[in-house]
mmCIF file of C-alpha atoms in Angstrom:
data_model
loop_
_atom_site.group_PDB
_atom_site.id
_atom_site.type_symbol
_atom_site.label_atom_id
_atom_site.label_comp_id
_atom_site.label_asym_id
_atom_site.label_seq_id
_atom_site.Cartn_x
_atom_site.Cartn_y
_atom_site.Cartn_z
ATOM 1 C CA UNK V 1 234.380 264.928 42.954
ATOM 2 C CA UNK V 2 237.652 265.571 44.618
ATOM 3 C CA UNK V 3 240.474 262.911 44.326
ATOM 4 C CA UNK V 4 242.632 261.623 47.275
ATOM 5 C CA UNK V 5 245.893 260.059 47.232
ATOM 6 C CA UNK V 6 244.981 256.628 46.890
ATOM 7 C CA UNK V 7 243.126 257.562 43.831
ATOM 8 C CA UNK V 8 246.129 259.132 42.444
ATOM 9 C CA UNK V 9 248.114 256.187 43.081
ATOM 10 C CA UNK V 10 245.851 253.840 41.318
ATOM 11 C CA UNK V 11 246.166 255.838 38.860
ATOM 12 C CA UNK V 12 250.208 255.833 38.745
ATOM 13 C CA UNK V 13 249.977 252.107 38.862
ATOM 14 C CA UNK V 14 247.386 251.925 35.840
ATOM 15 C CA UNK V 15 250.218 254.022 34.103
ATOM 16 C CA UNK V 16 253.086 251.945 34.988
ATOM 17 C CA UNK V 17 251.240 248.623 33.301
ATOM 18 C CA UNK V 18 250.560 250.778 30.492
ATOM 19 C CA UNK V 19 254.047 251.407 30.203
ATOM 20 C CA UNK V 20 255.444 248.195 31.451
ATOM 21 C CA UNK V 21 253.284 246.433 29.040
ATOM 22 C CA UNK V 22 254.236 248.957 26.018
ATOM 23 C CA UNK V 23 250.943 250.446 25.577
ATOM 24 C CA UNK V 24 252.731 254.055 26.531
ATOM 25 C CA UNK V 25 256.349 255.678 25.310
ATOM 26 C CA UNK V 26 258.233 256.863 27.159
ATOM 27 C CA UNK V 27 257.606 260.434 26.881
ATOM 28 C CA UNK V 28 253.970 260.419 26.937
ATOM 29 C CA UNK V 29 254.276 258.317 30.262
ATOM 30 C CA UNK V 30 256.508 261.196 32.273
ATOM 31 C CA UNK V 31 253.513 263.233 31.066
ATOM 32 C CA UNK V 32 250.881 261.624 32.376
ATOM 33 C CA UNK V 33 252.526 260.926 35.342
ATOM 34 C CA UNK V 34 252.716 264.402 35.749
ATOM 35 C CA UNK V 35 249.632 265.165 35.625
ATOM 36 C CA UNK V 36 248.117 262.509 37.596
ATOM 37 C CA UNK V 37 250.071 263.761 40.481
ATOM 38 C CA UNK V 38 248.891 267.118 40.208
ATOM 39 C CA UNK V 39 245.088 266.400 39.345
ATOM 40 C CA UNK V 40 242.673 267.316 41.841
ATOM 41 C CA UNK V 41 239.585 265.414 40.548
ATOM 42 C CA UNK V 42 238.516 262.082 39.673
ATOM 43 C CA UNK V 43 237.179 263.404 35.659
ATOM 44 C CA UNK V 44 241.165 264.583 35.463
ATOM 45 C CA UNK V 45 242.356 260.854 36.661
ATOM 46 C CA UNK V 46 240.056 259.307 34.356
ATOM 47 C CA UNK V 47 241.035 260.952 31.745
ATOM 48 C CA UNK V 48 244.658 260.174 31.938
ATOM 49 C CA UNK V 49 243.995 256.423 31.884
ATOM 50 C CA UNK V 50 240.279 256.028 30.071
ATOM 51 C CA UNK V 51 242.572 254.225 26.532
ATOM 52 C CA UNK V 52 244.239 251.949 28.664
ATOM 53 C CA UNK V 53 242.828 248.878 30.531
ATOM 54 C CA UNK V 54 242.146 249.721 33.893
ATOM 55 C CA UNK V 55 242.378 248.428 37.477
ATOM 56 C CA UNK V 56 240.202 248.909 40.818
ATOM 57 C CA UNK V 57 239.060 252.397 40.290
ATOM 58 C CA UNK V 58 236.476 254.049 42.493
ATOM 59 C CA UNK V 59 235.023 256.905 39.344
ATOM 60 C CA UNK V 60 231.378 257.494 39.550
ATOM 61 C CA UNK V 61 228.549 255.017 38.082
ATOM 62 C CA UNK V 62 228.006 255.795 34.506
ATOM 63 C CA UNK V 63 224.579 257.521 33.794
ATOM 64 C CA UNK V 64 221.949 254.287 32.973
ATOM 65 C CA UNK V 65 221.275 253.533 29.778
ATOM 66 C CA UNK V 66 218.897 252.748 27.885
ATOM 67 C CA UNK V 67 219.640 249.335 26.942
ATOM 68 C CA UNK V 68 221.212 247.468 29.295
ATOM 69 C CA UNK V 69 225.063 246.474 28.640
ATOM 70 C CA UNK V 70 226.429 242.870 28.774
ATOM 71 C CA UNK V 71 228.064 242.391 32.033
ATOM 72 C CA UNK V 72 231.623 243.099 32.166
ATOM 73 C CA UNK V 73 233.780 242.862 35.163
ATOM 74 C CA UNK V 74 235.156 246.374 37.023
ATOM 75 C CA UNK V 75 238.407 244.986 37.289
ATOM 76 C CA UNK V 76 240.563 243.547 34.178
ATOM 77 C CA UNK V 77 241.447 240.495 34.050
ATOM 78 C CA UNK V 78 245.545 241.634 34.023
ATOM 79 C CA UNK V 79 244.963 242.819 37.583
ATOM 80 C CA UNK V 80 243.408 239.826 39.366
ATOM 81 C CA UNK V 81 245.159 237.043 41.089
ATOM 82 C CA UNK V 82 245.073 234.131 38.911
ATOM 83 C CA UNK V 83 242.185 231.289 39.359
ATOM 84 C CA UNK V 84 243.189 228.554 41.911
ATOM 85 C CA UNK V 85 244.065 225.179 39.788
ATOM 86 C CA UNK V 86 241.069 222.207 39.917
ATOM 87 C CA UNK V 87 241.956 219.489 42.212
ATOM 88 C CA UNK V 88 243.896 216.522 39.735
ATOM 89 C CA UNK V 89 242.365 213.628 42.520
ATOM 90 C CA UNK V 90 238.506 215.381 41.690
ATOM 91 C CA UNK V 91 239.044 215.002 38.105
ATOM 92 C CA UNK V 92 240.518 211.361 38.784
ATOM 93 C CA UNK V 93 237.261 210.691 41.244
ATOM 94 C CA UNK V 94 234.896 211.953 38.774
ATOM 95 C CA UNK V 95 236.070 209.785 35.455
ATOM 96 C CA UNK V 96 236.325 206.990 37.895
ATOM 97 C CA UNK V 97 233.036 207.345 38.984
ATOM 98 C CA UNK V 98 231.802 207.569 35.137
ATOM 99 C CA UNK V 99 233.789 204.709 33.657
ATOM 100 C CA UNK V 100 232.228 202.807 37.421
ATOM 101 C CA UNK V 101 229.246 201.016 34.511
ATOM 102 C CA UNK V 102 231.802 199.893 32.128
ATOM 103 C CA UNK V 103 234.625 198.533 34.439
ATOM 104 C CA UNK V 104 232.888 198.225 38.012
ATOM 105 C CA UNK V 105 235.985 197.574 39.675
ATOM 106 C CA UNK V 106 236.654 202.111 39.243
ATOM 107 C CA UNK V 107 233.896 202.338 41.924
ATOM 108 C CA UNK V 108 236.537 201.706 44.814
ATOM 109 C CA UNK V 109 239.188 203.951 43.151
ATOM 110 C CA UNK V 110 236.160 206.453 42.937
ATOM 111 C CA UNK V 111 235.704 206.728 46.253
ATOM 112 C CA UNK V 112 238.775 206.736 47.637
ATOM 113 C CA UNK V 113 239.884 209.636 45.322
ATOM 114 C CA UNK V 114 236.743 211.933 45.666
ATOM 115 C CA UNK V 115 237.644 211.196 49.786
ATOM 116 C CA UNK V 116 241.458 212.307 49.403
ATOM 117 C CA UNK V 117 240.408 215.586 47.016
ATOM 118 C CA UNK V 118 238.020 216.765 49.177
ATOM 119 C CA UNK V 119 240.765 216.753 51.543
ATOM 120 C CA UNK V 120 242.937 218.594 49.663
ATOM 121 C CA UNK V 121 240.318 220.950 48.572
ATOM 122 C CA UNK V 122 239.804 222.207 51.896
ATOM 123 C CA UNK V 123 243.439 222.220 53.016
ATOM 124 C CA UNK V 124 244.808 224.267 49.902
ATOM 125 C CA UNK V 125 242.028 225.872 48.658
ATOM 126 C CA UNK V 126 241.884 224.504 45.079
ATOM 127 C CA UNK V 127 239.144 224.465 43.054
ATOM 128 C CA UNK V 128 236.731 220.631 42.563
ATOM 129 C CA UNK V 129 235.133 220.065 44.980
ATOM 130 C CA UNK V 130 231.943 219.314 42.785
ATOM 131 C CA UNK V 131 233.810 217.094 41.023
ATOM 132 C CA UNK V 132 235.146 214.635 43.715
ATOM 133 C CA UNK V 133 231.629 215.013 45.056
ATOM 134 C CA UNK V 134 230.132 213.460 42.011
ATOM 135 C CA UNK V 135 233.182 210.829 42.026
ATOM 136 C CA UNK V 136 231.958 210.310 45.899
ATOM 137 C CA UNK V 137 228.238 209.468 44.736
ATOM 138 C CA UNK V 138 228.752 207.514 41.434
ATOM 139 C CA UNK V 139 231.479 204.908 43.253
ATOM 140 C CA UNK V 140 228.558 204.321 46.493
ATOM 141 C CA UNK V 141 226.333 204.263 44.683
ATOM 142 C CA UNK V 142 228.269 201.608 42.152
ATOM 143 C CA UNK V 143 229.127 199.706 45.799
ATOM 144 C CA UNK V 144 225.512 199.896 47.013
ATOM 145 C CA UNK V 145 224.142 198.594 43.921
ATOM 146 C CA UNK V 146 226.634 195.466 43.929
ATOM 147 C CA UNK V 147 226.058 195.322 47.218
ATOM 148 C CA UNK V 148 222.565 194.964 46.814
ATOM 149 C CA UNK V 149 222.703 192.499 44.135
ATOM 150 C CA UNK V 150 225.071 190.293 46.331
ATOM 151 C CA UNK V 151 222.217 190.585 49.396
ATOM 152 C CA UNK V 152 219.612 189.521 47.054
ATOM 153 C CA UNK V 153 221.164 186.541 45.460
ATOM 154 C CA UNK V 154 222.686 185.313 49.343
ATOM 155 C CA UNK V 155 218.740 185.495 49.787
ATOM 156 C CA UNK V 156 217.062 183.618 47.127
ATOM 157 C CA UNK V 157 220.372 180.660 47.759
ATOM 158 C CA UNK V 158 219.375 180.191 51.417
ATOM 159 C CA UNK V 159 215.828 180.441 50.456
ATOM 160 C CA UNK V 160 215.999 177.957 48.297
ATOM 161 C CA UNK V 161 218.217 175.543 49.442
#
């Protein structure tokens, strides 16, 4: 299959990491760059770049096999934008929430921390949200429980006297 520009300059930037990150000289780099801006198809792009790790590149699906390979991503790792950070106030929420048995008092702390991550989740776009979830539930449910207890005993005293 025929290559088009953009192919060819994927295929200039795959060589620039490769020789940004040492992997290439400097000689065998001009080379290659060379001939990646003279191939025509995408087996003469591939082959230019098939020992180094690679980036986005649109090249044909492998024939199947006959045992199926683990999965591995199309794109390396090198050439994705980093992971957004977990939320510090989910993390907070969430061990609040847990330690809410042993000390009841983290049950307030709980919630108010799984409400102010889940804020922050959705205005920046950080990872947690599960987290201060599960903060959210442990510290009402801690509150409803005490609650509860508090209801029941302000029962049986005016029922009894």
């Amino acid at each position: 299959m025929r290559a088009s520009h953009a192919d060819r300059e994927r295929t200039l930037d795959v060589l620039k990491a490769g020789y940004a990150e040492g992997r290439l000289d400097h000689a065998e780099y001009e080379q290659r760059m060379g001939r990646a801006q003279r191939a025509q198809t995408y087996g003469e792009l591939h082959v230019l770049i098939a020992d180094l790790p690679q980036g986005p590149m649109a090249v044909p699906a492998p024939a199947p096999q006959q045992y199926p390979q683990p999965y591995q991503p199309m794109v390396p790792r090198t050439f994705l934008p980093p992971p957004p950070p977990t939320n510090n106030s989910a993390v907070a929420a969430l061990v609040c929430g847990v330690l809410t048995p042993l000390y009841g008092v983290t049950a307030i702390p709980a919630v108010i921390l799984g409400h102010k991550a889940r804020a922050e989740i959705r205005r920046t776009g950080e990872k947690g949200d599960g987290l201060a979830l599960a903060g959210l539930v442990l510290g009402w449910l801690a509150i409803g429980f005490v609650a509860l207890v508090l209801l029941v005993v302000a029962a049986t005293a005016g029922a009894t006297g």
